[in-house]
Coordinates of C-alpha atoms and ligand atoms in Angstrom, one line a residue:
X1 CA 127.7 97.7 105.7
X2 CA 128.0 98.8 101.9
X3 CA 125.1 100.2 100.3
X4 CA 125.4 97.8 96.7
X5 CA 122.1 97.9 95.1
X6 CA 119.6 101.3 96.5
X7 CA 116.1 101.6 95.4
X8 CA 115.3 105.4 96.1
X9 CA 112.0 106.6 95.8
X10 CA 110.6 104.6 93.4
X11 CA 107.1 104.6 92.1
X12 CA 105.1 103.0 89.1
X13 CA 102.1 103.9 88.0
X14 CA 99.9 101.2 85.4
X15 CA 96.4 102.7 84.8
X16 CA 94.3 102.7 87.4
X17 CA 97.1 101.4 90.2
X18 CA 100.0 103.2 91.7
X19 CA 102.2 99.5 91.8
X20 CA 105.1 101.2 93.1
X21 CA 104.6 103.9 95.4
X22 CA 108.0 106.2 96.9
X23 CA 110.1 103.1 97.7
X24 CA 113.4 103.5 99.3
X25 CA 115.6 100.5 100.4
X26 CA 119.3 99.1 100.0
X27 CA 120.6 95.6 99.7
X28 CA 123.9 94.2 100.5
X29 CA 126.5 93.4 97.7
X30 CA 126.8 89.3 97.2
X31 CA 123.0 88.8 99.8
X32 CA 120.2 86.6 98.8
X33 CA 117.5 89.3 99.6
X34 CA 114.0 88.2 100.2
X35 CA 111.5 90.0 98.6
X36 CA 108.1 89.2 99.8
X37 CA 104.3 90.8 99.6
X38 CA 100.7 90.1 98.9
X39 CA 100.1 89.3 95.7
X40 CA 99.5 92.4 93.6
X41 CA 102.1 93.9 96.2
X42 CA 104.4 95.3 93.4
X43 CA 107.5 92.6 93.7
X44 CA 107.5 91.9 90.2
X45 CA 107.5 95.1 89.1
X46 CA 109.9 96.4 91.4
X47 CA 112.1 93.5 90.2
X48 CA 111.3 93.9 85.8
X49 CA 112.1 97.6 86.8
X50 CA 115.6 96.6 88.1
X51 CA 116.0 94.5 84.6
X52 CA 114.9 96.8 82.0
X53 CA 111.6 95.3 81.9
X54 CA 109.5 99.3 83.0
X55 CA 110.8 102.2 83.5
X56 CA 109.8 103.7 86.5
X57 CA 108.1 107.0 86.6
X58 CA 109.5 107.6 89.8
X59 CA 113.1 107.5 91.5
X60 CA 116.5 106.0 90.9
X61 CA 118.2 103.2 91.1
X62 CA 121.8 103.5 92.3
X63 CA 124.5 100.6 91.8
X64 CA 128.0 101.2 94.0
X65 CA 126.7 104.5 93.9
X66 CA 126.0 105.4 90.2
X67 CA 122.5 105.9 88.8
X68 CA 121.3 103.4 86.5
X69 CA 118.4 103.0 84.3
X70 CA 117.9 100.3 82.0
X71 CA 116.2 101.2 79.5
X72 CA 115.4 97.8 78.1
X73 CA 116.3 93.6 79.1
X74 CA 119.7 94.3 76.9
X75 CA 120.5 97.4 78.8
X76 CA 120.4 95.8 81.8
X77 CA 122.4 92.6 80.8
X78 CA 125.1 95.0 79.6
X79 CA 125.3 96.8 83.5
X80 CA 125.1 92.8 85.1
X81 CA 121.5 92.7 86.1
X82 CA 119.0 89.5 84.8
X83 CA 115.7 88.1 85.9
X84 CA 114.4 84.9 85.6
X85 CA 110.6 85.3 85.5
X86 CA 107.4 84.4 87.4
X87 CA 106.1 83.5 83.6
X88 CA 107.0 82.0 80.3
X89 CA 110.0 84.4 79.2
X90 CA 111.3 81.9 76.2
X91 CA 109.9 81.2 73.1
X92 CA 108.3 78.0 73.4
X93 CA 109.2 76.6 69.3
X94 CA 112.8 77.7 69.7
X95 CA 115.7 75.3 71.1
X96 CA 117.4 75.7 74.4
X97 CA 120.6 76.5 72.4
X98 CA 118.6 79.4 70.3
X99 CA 116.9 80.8 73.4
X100 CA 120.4 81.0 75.0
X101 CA 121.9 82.8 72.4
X102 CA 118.7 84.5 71.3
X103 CA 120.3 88.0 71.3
X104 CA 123.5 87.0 69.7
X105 CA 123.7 83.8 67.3
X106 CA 127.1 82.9 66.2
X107 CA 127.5 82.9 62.5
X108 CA 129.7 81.2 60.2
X109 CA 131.1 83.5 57.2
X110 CA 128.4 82.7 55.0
X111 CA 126.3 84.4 57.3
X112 CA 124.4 81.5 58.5
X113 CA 124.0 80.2 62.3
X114 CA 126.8 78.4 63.0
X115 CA 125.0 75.1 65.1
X116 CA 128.0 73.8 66.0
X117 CA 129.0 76.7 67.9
X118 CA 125.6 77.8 69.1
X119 CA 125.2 74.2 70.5
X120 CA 128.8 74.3 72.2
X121 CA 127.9 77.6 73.6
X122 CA 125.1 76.4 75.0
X123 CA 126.5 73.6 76.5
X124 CA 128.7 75.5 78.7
X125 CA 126.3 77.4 80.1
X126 CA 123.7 74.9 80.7
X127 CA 127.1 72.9 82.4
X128 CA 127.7 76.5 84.5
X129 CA 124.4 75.5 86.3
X130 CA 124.8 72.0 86.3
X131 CA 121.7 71.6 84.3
X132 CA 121.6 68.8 82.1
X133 CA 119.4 69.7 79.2
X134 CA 120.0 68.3 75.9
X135 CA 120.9 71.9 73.9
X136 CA 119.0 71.1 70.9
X137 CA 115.3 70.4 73.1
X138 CA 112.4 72.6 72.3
X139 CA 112.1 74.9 75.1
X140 CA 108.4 73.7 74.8
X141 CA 108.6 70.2 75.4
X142 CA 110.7 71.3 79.1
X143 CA 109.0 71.1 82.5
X144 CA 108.6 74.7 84.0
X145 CA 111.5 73.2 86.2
X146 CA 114.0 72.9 83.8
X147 CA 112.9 76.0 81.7
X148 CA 113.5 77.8 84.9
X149 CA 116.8 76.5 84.8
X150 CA 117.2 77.6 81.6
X151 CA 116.6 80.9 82.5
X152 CA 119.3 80.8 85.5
X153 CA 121.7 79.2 83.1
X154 CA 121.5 82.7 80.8
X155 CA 121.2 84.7 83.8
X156 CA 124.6 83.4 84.8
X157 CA 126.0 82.4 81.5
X158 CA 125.9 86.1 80.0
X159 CA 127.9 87.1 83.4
X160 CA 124.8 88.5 85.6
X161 CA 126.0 89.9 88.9
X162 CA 122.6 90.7 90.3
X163 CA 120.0 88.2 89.6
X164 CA 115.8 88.8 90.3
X165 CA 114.4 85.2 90.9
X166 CA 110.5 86.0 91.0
X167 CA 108.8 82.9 92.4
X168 CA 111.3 80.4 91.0
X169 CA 110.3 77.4 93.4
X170 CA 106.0 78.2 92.6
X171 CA 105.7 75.2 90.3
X172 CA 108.8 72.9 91.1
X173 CA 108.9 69.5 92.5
X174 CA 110.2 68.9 95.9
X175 CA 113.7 67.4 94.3
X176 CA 113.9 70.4 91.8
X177 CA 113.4 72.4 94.7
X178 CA 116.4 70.9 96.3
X179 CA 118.6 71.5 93.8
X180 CA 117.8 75.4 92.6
X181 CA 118.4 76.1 96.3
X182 CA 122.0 74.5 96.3
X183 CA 122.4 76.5 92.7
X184 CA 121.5 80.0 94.8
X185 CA 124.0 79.1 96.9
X186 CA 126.3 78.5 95.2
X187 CA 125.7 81.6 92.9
X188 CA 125.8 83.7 96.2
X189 CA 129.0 81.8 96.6
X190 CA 130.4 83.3 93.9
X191 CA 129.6 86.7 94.5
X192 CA 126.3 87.4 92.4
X193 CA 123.9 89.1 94.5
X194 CA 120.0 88.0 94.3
X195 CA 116.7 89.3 95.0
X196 CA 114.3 86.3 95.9
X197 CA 110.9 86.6 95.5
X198 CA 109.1 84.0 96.8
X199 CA 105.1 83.3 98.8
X200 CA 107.0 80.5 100.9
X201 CA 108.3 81.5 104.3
X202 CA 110.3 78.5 105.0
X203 CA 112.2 79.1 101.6
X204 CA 113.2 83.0 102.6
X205 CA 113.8 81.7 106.2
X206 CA 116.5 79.1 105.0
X207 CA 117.8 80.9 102.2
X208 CA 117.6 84.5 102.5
X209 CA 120.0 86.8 104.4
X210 CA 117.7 89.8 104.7
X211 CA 114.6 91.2 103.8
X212 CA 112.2 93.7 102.4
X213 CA 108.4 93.6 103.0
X214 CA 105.7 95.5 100.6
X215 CA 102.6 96.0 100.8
X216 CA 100.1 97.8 98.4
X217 CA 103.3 99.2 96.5
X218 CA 104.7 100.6 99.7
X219 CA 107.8 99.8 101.4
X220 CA 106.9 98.3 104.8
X221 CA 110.2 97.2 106.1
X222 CA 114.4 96.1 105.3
X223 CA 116.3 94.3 108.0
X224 CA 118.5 91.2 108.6
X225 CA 116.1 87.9 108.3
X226 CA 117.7 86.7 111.5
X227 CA 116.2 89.5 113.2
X228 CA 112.6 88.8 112.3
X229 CA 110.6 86.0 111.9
X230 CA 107.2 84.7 110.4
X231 CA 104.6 85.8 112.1
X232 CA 106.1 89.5 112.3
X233 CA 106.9 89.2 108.2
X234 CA 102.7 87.8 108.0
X235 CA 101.8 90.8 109.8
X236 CA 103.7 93.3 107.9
X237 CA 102.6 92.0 104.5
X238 CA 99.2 91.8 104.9
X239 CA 98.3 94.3 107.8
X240 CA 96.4 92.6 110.1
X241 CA 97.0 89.4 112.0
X242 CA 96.0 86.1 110.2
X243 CA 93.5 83.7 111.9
X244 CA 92.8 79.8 110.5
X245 CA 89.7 78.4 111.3
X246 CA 88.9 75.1 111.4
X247 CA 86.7 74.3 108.6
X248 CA 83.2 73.4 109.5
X249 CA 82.1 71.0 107.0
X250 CA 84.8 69.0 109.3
X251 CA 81.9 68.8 112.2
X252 CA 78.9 67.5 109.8
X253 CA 78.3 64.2 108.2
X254 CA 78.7 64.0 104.4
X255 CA 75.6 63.0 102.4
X256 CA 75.1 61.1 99.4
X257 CA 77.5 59.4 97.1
X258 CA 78.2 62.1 94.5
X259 CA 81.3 60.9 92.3
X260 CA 82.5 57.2 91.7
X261 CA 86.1 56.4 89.9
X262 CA 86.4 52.4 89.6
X263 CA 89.4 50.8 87.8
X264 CA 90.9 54.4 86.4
X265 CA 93.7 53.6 84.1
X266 CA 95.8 55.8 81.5
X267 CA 98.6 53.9 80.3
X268 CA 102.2 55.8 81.7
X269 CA 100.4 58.0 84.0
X270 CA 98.3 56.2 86.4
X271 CA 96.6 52.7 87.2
X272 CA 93.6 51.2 89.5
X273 CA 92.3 54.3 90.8
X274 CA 89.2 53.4 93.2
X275 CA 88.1 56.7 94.8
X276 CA 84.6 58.2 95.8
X277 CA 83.5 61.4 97.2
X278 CA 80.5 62.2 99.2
X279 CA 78.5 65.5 99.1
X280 CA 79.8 68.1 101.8
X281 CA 83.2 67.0 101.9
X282 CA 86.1 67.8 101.1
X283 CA 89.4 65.5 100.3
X284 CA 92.4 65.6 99.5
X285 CA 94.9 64.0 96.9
X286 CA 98.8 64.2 97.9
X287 CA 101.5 63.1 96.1
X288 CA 105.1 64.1 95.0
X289 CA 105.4 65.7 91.4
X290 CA 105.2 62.9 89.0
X291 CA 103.1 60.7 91.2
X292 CA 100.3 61.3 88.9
X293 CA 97.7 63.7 90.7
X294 CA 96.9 66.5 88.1
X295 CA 96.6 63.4 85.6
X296 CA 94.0 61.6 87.5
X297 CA 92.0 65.0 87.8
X298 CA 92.1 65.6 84.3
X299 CA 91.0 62.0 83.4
X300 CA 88.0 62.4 86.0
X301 CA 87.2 65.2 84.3
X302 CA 87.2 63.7 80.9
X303 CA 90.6 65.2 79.5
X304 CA 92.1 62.1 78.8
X305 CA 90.9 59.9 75.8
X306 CA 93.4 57.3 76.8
X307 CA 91.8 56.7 80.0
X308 CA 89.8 53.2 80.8
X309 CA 87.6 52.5 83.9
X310 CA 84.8 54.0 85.2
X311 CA 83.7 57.5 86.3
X312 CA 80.3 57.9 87.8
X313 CA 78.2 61.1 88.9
X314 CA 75.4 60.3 91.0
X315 CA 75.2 57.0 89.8
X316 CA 75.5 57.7 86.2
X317 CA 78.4 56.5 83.7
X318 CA 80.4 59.2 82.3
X319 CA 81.9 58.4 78.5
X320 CA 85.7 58.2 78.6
X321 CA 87.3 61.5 77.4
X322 CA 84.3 63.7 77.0
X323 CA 84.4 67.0 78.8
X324 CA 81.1 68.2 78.0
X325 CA 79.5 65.1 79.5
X326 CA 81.5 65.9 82.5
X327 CA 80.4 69.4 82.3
X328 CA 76.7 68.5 82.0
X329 CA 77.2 66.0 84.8
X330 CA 78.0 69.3 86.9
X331 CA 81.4 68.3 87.3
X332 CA 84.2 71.2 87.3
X333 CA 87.8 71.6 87.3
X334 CA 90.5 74.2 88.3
X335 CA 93.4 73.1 86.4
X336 CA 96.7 73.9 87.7
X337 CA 98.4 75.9 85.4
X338 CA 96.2 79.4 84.8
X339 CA 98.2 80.3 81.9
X340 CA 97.6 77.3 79.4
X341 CA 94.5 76.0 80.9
X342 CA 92.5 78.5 82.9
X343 CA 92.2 81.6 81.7
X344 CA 92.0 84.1 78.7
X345 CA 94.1 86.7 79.0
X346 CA 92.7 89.1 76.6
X347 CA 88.9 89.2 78.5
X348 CA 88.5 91.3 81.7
X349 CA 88.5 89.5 85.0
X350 CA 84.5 89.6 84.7
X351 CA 84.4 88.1 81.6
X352 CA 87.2 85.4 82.9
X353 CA 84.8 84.8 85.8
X354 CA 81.5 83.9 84.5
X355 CA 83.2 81.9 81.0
X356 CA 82.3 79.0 82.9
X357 CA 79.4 80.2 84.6
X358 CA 77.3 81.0 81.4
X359 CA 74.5 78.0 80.8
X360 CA 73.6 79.4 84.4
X361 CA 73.7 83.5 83.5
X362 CA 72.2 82.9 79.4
X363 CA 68.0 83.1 79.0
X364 CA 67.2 82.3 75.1
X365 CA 70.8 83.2 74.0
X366 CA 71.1 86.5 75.5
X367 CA 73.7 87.0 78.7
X368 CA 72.3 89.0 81.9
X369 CA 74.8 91.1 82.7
X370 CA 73.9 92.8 85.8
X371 CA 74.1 89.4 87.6
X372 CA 77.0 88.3 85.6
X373 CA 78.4 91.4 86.7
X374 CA 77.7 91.3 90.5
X375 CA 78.4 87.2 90.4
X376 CA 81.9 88.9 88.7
X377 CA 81.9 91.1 91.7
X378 CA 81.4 88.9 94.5
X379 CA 84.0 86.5 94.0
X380 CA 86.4 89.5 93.1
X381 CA 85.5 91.2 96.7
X382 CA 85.7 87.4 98.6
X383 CA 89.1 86.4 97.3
X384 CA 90.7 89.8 97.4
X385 CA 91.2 90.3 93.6
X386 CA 93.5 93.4 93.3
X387 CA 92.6 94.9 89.9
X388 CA 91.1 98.4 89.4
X389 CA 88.1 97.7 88.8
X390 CA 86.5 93.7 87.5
X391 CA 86.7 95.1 83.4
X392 CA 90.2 95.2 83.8
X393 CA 91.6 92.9 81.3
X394 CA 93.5 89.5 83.1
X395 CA 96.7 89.9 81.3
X396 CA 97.5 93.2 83.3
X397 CA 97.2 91.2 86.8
X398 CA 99.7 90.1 88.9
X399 CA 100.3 86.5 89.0
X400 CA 98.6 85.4 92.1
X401 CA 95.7 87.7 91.0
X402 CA 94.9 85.5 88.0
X403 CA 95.1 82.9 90.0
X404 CA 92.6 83.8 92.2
X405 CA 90.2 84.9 89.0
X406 CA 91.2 81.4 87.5
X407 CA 89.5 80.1 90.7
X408 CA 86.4 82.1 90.8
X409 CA 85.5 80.8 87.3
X410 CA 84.7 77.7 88.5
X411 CA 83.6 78.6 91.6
X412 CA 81.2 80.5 89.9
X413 CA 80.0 77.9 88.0
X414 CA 77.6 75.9 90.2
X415 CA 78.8 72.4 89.9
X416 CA 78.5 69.4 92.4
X417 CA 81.8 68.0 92.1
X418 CA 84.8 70.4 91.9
X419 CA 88.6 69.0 91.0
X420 CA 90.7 71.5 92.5
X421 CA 94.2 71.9 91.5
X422 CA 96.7 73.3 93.5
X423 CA 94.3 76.5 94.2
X424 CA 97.1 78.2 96.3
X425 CA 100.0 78.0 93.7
X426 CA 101.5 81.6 93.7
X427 CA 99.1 83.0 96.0
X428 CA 99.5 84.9 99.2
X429 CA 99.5 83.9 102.7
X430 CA 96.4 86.3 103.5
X431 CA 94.7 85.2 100.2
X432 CA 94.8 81.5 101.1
X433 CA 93.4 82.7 104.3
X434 CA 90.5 83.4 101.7
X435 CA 90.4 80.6 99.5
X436 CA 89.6 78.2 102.3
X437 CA 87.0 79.0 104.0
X438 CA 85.5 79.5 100.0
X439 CA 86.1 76.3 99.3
X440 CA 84.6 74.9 102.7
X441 CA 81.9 76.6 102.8
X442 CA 81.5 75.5 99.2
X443 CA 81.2 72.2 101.0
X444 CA 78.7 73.2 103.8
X445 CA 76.5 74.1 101.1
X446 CA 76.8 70.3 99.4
X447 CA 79.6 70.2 96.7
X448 CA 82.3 67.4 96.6
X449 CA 85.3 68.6 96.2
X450 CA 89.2 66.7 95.5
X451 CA 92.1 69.2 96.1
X452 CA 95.3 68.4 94.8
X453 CA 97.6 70.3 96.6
X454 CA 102.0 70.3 97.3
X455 CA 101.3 72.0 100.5
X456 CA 100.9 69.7 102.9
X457 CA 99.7 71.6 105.8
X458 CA 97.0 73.0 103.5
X459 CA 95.5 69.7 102.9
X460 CA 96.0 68.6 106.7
X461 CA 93.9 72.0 107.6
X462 CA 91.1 71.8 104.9
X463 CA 90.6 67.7 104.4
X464 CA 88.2 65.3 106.0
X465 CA 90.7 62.8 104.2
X466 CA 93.7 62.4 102.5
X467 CA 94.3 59.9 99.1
X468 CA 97.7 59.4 99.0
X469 CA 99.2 58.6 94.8
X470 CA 102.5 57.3 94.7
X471 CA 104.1 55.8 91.4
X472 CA 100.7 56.3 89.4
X473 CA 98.7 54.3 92.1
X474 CA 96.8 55.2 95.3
X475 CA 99.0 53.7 98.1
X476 CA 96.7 54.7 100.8
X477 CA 94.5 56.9 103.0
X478 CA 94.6 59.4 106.0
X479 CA 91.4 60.3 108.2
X480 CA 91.9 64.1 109.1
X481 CA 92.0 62.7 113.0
X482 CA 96.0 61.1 111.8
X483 CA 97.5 63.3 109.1
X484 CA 100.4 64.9 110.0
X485 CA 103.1 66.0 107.5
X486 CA 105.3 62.9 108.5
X487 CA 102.2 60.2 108.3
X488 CA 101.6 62.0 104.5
X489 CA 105.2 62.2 103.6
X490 CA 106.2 58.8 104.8
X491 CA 103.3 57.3 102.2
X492 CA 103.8 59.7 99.7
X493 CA 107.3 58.4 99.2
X494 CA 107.3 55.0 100.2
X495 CA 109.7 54.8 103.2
X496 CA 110.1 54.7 106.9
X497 CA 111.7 57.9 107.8
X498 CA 111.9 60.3 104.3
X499 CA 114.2 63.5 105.2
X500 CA 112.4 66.0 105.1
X501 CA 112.1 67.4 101.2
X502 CA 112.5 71.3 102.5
X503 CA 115.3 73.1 102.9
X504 CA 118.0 71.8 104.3
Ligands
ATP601 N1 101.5 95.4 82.7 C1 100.7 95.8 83.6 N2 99.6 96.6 83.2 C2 98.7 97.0 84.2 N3 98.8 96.8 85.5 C3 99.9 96.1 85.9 C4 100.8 95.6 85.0 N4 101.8 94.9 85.7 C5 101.4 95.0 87.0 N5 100.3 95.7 87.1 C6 99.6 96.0 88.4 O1 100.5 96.4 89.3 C7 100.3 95.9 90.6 C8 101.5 95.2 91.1 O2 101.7 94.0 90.3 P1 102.9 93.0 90.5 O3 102.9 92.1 89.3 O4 104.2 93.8 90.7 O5 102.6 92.3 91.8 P2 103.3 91.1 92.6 O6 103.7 91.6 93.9 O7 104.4 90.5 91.8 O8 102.2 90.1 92.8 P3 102.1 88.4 92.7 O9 102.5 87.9 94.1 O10 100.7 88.1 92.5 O11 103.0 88.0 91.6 C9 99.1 95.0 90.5 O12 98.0 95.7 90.9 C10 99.0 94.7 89.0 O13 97.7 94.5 88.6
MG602 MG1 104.6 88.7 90.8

């Protein structure tokens, strides 16, 4: 066994967290190595410290033996190392074929950018990949999916031979899932070694060959995948053993009529929805990417001036499009992508929090900020929120942390209706241990609440029911007593016997 890539002694300090604390650990030349840890855990910066991203302040990095240390993304490129990131790494106005060739545009002899080239260029990375993106697209008009294989396709196309994927399935559909697994693969075919970092056991288990495990910026464990499993790797991550309960809004009977949708319509998304939810409970809305979910929360919620039909709180109309109306009905949403919906990045994680809680928190204009402040608190403490201290601005948080803050906002805000989407995305195992018994005890205490969620087992767990969308159009729906994955999956995509859409 050949010591390729060694991590020795590594630490990272950001102000007011060691992320990285005297990590040592090797991986193998050509493995897919898992790296997995709460969130907050110091994967990403373990990886952007590998890619020229940080320097640590700690350690060395050894490659076949030699010290390295990027100083910067270019650095690394030029010693073989790329990452393709948890967040956003292009810019959004510029094409696929200009982010590709960002750091070195081909020019004709006047001096100008030679398209034709650029867009040939392009074309045979994008092929390297088997992606099949249309060079001259906006990287802002992609789905994350395809931007992600955008990334992949530089990664590979500038000759990476170590590749960090940090959490490259989070936010892609069950088929785009399918096929960035074949394309690891196939990269670890060809030699290129990767570190995977990824919340989703199944994923490492199927894909990975071996394993490192941190926890609080310390390294817990390295060894083959095939001699651990799950539960051990659960353990290890979070430091205690993790215990489900069954939710108890699931033993009392729901009281009145809260929300009403009759006849929701927006033309190309979705059609016909009929849905209601009763106070104190909780259902769910399942669906394969595309099938028009987030949509029909957003509508609900008054995003969508295209919609038609009817949404009614407590009896009373809702006009189409308006959020405020929606807002004043006590209605409130957790939209699914943090980044461009949920949260500001320049305000501290208590500012963040109580954005959506302030009608509750202002008296004549003026914001009281001791309970803003312990409101800030509470929901930092109950979901685990790893940040220094709650005035630490959101920007400096690990992904899954945001997350959890772009929850608390709206949990804060004391609504009767919550839409909830995806409220897991990114995060840990031990932190959705956290977020649902939130939500169902938001329930005991008499909120509605939809969850659009990809996990199935999640929905299953937490749901008195589950709505099935297929195609733009409610296909059916599944008392908690009968949902199993294959009763969801068998609606959600319309067959008899669907393989199943995990790894294979
Ligand atoms: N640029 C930064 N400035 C300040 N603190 C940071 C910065 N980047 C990371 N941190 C802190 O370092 C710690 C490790 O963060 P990191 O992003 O590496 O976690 P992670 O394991 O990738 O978590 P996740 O699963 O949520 O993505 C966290 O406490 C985070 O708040
Ligand atoms: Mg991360």
């Amino acid at each position: 066994m050949s010591a390729y890539l060694e991590f020795h002694h590594i630490g990272k300090r950001f102000p007011g967290v060691q992320a990285l604390d005297d990590v040592s650990f090797a991986i193998e030349r050509g493995a897919c190595h898992a790296l997995i840890g709460e969130n907050g855990a110091g994967k990403s910066t373990l990886g952007k410290i590998l890619a020229g991203i940080y320097r640590s302040d700690a350690g060395e990095i050894r490659l076949e033996g030699r010290v390295i240390a990027p100083a910067s993304p270019l650095e690394a490129r030029q010693l073989g190392i790329a990452m393709v990131h948890q967040e956003l790494a292009f810019c959004p106005n510029l094409s696929v074929a200009e982010n590709l060739c960002l750091g070195d545009l081909p020019r004709n002899r006047a001096g100008w950018v030679d398209r034709a080239v650029l867009r040939a260029r392009a074309r045979t990375m994008l092929a390297a990949v088997g992606a099949d993106i249309v060079p001259d697209r906006l990287i802002g008009s992609l789905s994350t999916g395809l931007e992600q294989l955008v990334q992949i396709a530089a990664a590979v196309g500038t000759g990476a031979r170590i590749i960090v994927m940090d959490e490259p399935s989070s936010s892609l559909s069950a088929g785009e899932t399918r096929e960035l697994f074949r394309l690891v693969r196939e990269l670890r075919g060809r030699g290129i070694t990767l570190v995977y970092v990824s919340h989703r056991m199944e994923e490492l288990f199927a894909l990975c060959d071996s394993i490192t495990v941190l926890r609080d910026g310390h390294h817990v464990s390295t060894g083959r995948i095939a001699e651990t499993n799950p539960q051990r790797v659960v353990t290890q991550m979070i430091g205690r053993e993790l215990r489900l309960q069954t939710p108890a809004h699931l033993a009392r009977e729901p009281g009145e009529e809260q929300l009403r949708v009759r006849g929701l319509s927006s033309p190309g998304n979705f059609s016909g929805i009929d849905l209601a939810l009763r106070a104190g409970e909780i259902v769910g809305l399942a669906g394969l990417v595309g099938a028009g979910r987030s949509e029909t929360l957003q509508a609900i919620f008054g995003l969508d001036p295209e919609a038609t039909g009817e949404v009614r709180v407590k009896g009373h109309l809702l006009p189409v499009g308006s959020v405020n109306a929606a807002l004043d009905a006590r209605l409130g949403l957790v939209p699914e992508d943090r980044k461009r919906q949920g949260l500001v990045l320049g305000l501290s994680c208590r500012e963040n929090t109580s954005l959506a809680a302030l009608p509750g928190l202002t008296r004549f204009g003026w914001v009281h900020r001791r309970r803003e402040r312990s409101l800030a608190q509470k929901y930092a403490d109950q979901l685990r929120v790893k940040a220094p201290t709650i005035e630490t601005l959101i920007g400096g948080l690990s992904g899954g942390n945001q997350q959890k803050v772009a929850l608390a906002k709206w949990l804060a805000r004391d609504c009767d209706v919550l839409l909830v989407d995806e409220p897991t995305r990114g995060v840990d195992v031990g932190a959705k241990a956290e977020i649902y018994p939130l939500l169902d005890e938001l329930a005991c205490q008499g909120k509605a609440i939809l969850v659009v969620s990809s996990e199935l087992p999640e929905l299953i767990g937490l749901c008195r029911r589950i709505l099935v969308m297929r195609g733009g159009r409610l296909v059916g729906e599944v008392p908690h007593t009968e949902a199993s994955e294959a009763s969801l999956m068998r609606l959600m995509a319309g067959v008899e016997d669907e393989p199943r859409t995990t790894a294979s």
